Short mmCIF file of C-alpha atoms and ligand atoms in Angstrom, two decimals:
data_model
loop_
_atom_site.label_atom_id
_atom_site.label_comp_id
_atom_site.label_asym_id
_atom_site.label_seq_id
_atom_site.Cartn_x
_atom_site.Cartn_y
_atom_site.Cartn_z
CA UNK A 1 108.17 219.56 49.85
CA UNK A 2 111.69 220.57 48.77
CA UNK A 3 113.87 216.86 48.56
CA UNK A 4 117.15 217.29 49.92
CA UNK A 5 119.55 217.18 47.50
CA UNK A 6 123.12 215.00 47.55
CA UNK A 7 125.72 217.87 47.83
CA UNK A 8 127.19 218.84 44.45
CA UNK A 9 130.85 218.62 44.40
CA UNK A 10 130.86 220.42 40.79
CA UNK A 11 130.07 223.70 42.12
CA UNK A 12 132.42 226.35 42.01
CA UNK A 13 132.72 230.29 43.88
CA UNK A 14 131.86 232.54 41.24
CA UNK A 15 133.34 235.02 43.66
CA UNK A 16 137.05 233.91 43.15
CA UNK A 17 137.46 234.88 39.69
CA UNK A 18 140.17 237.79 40.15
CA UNK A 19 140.10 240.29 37.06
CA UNK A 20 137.66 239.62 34.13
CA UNK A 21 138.11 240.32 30.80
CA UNK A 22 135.27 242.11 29.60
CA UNK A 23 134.27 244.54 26.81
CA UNK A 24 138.23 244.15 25.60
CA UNK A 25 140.12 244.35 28.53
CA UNK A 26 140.50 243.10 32.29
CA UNK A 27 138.41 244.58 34.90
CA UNK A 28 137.51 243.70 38.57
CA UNK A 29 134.91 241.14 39.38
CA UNK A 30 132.21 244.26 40.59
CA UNK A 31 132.70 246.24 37.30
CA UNK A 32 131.89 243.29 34.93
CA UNK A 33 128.29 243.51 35.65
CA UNK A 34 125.00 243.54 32.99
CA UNK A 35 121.75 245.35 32.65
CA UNK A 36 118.76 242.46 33.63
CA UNK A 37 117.68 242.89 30.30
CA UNK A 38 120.05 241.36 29.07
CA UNK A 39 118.58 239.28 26.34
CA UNK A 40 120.83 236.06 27.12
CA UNK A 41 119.36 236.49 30.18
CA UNK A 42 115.65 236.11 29.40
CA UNK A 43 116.00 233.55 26.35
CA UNK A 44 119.05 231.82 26.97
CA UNK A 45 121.17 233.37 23.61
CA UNK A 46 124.43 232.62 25.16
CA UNK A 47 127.44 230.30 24.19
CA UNK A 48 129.95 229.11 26.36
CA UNK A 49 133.25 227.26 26.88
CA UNK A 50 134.72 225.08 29.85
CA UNK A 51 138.60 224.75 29.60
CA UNK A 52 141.18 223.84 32.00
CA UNK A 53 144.65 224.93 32.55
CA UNK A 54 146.91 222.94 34.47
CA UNK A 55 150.43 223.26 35.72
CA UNK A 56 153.15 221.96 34.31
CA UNK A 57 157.35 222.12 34.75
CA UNK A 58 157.14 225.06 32.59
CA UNK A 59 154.42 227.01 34.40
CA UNK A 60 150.86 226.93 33.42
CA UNK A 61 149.26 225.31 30.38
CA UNK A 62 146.01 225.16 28.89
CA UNK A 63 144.68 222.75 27.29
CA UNK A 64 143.52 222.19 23.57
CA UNK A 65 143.20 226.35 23.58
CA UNK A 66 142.40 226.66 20.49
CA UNK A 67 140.13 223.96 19.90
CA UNK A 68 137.78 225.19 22.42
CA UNK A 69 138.45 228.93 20.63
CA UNK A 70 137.49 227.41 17.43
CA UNK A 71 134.09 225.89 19.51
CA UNK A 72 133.35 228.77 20.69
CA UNK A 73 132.83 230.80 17.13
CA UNK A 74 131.21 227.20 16.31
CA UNK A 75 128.80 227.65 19.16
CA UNK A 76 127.62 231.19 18.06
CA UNK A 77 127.55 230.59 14.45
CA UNK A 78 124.94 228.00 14.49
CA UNK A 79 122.85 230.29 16.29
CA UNK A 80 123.48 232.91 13.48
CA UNK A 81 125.14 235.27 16.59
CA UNK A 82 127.91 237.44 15.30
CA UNK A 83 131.05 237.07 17.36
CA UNK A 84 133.07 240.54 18.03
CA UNK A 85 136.19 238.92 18.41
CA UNK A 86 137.96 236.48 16.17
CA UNK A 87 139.59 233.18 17.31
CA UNK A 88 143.15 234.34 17.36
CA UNK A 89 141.49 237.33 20.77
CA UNK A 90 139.40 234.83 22.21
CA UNK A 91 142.85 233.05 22.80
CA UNK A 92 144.56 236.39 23.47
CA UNK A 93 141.82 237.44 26.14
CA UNK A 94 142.31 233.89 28.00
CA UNK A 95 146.26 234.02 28.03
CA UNK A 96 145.84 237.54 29.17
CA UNK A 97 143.34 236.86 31.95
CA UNK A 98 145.64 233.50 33.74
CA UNK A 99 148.70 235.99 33.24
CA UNK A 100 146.26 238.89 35.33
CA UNK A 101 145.45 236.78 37.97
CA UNK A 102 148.57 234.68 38.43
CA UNK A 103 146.80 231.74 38.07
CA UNK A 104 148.63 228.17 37.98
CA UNK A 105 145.85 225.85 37.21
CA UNK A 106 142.33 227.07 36.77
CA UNK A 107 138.59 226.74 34.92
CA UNK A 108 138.27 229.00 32.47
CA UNK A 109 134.85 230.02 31.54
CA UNK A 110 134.44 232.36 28.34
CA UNK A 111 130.91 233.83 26.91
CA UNK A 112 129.60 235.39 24.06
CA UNK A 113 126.16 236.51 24.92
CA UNK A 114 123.59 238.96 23.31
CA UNK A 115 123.04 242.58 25.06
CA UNK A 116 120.49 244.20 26.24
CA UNK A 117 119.89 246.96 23.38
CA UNK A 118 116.57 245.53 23.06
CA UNK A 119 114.00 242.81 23.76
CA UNK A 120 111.67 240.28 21.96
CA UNK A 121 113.10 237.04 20.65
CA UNK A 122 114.44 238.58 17.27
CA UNK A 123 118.47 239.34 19.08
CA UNK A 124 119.05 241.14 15.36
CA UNK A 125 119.72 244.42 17.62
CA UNK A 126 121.19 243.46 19.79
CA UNK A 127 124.86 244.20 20.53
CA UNK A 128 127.70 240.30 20.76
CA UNK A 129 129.31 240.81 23.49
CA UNK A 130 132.38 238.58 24.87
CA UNK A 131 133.77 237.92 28.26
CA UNK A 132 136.15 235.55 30.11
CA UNK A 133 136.60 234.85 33.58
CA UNK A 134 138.90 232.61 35.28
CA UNK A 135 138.46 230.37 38.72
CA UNK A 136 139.65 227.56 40.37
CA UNK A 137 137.77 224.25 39.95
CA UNK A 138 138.60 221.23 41.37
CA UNK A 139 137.54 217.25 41.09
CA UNK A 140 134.06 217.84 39.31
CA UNK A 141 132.51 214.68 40.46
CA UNK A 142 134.32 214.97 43.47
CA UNK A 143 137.91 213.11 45.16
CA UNK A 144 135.72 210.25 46.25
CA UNK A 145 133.65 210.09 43.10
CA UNK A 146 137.02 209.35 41.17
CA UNK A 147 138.42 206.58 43.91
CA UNK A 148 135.29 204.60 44.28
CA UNK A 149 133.58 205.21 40.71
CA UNK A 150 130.25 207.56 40.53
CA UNK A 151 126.30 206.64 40.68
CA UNK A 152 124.62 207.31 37.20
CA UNK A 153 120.41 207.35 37.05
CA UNK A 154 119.26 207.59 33.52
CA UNK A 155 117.41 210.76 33.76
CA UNK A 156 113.48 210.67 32.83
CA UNK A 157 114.72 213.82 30.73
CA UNK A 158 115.62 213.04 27.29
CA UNK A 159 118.21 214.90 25.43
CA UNK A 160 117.15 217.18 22.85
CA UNK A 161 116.53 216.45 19.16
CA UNK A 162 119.26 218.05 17.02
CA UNK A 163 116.35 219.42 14.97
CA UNK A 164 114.45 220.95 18.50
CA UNK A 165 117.71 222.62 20.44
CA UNK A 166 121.23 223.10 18.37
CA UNK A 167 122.95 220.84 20.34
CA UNK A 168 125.99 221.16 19.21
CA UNK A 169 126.10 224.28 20.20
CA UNK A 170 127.43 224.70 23.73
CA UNK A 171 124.58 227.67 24.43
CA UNK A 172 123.35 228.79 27.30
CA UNK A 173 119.68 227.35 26.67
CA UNK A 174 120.80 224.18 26.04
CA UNK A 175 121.67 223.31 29.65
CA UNK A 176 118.26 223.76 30.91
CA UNK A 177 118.34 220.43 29.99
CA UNK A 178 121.13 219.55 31.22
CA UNK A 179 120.55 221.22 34.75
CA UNK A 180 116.97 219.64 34.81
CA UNK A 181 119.26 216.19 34.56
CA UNK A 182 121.53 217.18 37.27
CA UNK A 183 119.41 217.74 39.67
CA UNK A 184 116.39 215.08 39.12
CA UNK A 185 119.89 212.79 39.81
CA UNK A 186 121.10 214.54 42.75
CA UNK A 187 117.93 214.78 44.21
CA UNK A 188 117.63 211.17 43.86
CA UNK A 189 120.69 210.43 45.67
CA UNK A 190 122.98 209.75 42.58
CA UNK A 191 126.15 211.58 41.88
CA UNK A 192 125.13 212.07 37.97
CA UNK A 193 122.58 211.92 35.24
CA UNK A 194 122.74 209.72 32.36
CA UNK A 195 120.77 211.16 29.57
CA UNK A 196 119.14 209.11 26.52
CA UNK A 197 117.55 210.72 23.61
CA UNK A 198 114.24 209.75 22.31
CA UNK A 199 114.62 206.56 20.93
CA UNK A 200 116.85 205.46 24.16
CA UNK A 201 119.88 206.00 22.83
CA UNK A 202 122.62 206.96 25.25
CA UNK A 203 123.21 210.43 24.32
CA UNK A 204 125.72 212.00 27.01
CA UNK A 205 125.82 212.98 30.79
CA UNK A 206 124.61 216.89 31.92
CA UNK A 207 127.99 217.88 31.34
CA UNK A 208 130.27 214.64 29.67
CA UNK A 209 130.60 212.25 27.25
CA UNK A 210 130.41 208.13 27.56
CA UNK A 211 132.72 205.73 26.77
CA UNK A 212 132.18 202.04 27.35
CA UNK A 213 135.36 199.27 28.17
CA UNK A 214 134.11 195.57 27.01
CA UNK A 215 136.32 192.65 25.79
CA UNK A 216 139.61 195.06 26.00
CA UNK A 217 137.94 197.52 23.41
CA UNK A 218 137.26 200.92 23.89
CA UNK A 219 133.91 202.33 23.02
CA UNK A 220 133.31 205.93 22.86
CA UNK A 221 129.83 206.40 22.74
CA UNK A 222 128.80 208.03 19.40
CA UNK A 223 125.75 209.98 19.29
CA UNK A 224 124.61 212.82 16.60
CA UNK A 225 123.25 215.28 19.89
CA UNK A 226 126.04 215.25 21.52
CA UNK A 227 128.49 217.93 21.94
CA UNK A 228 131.75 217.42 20.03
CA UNK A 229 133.75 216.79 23.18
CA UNK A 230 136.96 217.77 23.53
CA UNK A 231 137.89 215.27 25.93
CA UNK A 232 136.48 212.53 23.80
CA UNK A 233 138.65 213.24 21.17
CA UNK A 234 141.59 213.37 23.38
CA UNK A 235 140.69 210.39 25.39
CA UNK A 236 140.64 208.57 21.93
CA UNK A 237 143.64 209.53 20.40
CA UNK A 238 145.34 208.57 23.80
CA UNK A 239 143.65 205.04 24.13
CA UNK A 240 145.23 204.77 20.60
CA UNK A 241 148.61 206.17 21.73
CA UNK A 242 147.97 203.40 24.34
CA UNK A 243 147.47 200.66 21.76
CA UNK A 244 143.97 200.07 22.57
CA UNK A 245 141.12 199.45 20.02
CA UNK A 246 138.61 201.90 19.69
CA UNK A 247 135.61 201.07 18.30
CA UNK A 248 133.23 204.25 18.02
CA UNK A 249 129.81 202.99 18.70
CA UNK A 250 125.72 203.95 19.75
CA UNK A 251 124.52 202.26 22.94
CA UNK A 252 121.41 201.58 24.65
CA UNK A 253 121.23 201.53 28.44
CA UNK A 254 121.06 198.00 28.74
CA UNK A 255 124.40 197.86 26.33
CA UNK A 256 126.10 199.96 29.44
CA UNK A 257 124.54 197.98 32.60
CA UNK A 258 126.60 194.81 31.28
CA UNK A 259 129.66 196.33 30.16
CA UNK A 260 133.35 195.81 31.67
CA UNK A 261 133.52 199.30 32.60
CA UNK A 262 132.08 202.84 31.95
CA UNK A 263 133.29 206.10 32.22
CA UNK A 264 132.68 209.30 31.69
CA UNK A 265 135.22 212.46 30.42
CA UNK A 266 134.71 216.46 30.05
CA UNK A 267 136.74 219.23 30.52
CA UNK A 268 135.60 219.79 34.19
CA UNK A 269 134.85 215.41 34.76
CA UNK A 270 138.20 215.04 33.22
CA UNK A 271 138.02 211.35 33.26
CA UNK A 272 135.14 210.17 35.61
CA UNK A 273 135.27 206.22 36.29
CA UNK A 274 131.04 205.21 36.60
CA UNK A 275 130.70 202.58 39.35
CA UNK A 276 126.91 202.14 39.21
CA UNK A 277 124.31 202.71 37.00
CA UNK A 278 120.68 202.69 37.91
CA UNK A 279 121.82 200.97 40.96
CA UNK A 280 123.53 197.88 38.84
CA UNK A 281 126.83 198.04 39.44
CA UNK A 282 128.87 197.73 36.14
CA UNK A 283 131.62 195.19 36.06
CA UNK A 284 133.17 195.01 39.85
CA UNK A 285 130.94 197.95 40.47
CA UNK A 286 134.29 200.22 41.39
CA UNK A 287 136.08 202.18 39.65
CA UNK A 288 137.56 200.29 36.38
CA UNK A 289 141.03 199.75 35.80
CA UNK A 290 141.38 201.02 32.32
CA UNK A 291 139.49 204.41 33.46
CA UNK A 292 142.03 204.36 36.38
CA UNK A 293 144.63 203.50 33.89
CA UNK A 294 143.40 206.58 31.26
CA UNK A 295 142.85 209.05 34.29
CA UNK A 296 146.70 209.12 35.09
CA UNK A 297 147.39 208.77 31.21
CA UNK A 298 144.95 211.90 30.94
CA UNK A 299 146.40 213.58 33.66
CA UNK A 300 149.92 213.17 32.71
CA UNK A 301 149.42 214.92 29.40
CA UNK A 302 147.42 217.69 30.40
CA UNK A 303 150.16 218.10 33.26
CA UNK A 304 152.52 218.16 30.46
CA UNK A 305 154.51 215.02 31.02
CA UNK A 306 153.85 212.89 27.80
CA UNK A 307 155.63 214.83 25.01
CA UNK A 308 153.85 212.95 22.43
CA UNK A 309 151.13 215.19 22.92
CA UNK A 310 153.08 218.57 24.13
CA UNK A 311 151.32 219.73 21.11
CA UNK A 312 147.97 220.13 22.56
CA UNK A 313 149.15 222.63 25.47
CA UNK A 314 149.17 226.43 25.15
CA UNK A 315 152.10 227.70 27.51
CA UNK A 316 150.94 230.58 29.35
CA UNK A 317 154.21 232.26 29.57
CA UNK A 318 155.72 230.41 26.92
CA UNK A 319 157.40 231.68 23.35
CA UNK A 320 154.33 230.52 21.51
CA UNK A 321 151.90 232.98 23.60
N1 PPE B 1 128.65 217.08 26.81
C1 PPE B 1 128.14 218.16 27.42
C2 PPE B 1 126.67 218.36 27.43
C3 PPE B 1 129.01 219.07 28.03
O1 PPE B 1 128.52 220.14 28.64
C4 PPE B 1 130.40 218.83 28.03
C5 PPE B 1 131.35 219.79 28.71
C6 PPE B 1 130.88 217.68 27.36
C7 PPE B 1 129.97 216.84 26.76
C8 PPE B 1 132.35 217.39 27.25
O2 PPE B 1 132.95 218.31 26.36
P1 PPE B 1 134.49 218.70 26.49
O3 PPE B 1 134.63 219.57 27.68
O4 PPE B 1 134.79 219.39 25.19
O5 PPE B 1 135.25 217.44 26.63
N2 PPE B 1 130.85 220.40 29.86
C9 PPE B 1 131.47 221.60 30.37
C10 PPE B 1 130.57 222.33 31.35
C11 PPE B 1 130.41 221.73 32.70
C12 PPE B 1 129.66 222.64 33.66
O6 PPE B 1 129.21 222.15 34.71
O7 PPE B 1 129.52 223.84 33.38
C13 PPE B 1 132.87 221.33 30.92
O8 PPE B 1 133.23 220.19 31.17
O9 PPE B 1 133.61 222.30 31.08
#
């Protein structure tokens, strides 16, 4: 019998994505279309991104651009997958496809993925090809997941081995995983899954990385399978800008029940305060007020209003474009 499962706040409309950019320039949403044997398609021989721009005083921004270019070409070399374009297009294409569609704040979602030229696992013929599509996207974990702090369950699905899935990769394959995650805690009632590798390590969330608040000290949770968050670096260097300690450390579950505070950040999660995990509640068991306190500092400088870190934001319409 199919379980019910807690509504998903993350999702987005796939349908709202205005013009795409595909095969090298924009096209409408019904034109950027694939053959269904498409080889990402039937093994999973994709890599993505997941960046945000937001608005700002001087129009819209996005955030750590080319960072999440550079991931990107990361992404597909470490599965050996020549890219077509080089990190100064993938940029190009993005900037080009907000400008398209007028958009002031948006997710922006670009793929390289292998064609459909042939089939069998070997994707040596087969054609790179690169999209980018852009769409709004609000609170991932939802307005009420941010006020009140989120339900974690730590899933009965480990994280991959970096020696069994690339996992610093952000491919397509990868979040089989992660969606297997997502929905086990869903379907359980919780907002999100907490994901340990094999020797119970806390690894990361389906789509976010951990930090931990004890004593005053900030923990980002280090792991070698996780992705090399974007976020996480940001959130770190801001903490610091903040005058906190950071102290980069591996956790086990129990390490998290009795901490201060947890929370969790991500492009889309932004900065995600976790009011419960396993049904424990961690420190007041609401949201924490240094993940409060690091969600408006986040938001601020994506936003644009700390100049300290104007570095990090690509104006759309701006000279450096
Ligand atoms: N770990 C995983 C597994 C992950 O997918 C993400 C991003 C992160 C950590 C945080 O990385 P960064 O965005 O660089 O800070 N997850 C993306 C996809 C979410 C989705 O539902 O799709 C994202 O946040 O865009």
């Amino acid at each position: 019998m199919a379980v019910p499962s807690k509504p998903a706040p993350s999702s987005t409309s796939a349908v709202d994505t205005g013009l795409i950019w595909f095969e090298g320039g924009l096209v409408a949403p019904e034109e950027a279309k694939v053959s269904v044997l498409t080889h990402a398609l039937h093994y999973g021989t994709s890599v993505f991104e997941g960046i945000r721009a937001y608005e700002t005083e001087r129009g819209a921004a996005v955030f750590r651009l080319r960072e999440h270019s550079q991931r990107l070409l990361d992404s597909a070399k470490i599965l050996g997958m020549p890219a077509p374009v080089t990190v100064e297009e993938i940029d190009h294409a993005i900037l080009e496809t907000i400008r398209a569609n007028k958009r002031r704040s948006c997710y922006i979602r670009p793929l390289l993925w292998y064609g459909a030229e042939s089939l069998g696992v070997n994707p040596g013929r087969n054609r790179v090809h690169f999209m980018v599509a852009t769409m709004p996207w609000g609170i991932y974990l939802g307005e009420e997941g941010v006020q009140k702090g989120v339900a974690l369950m730590t899933s009965s699905w480990r994280r991959s081995a970096g020696d069994i899935m690339p996992t610093k990769s952000k491919a397509g394959g990868n979040y089989v995983n992660s969606v297997l995650a997502n929905q086990e805690a869903r379907e359980n009632g919780f907002d999100e899954a907490l994901l340990l590798d094999k020797q119970g390590f806390v690894a990361e969330g389906s789509g976010e990385n951990l930090f931990m608040v004890r004593g005053g000290v900030l923990y980002p949770i280090a792991h070698s399978v996780n992705l090399r968050g974007i976020t996480r670096d940001s959130v770190i260097k801001i903490a610091e800008h903040m005058g906190t300690e950071v102290v980069s450390t591996m956790a086990t579950r129990d390490e998290l029940y009795t901490a201060d505070e947890v929370f969790m950040v991500g492009t889309a999660a932004e900065v995600t305060p976790v009011a419960s995990i396993d049904r424990r509640p961690i420190g007041a068991g609401v949201a924490g007020p240094y993940a409060l306190a690091m969600r408006k500092t986040y938001l601020d400088v994506v936003h644009g209003r700390i100049e300290a870190f104007d570095d990090w934001l690509t104006y759309v319409d701006g000279p450096a474009a």
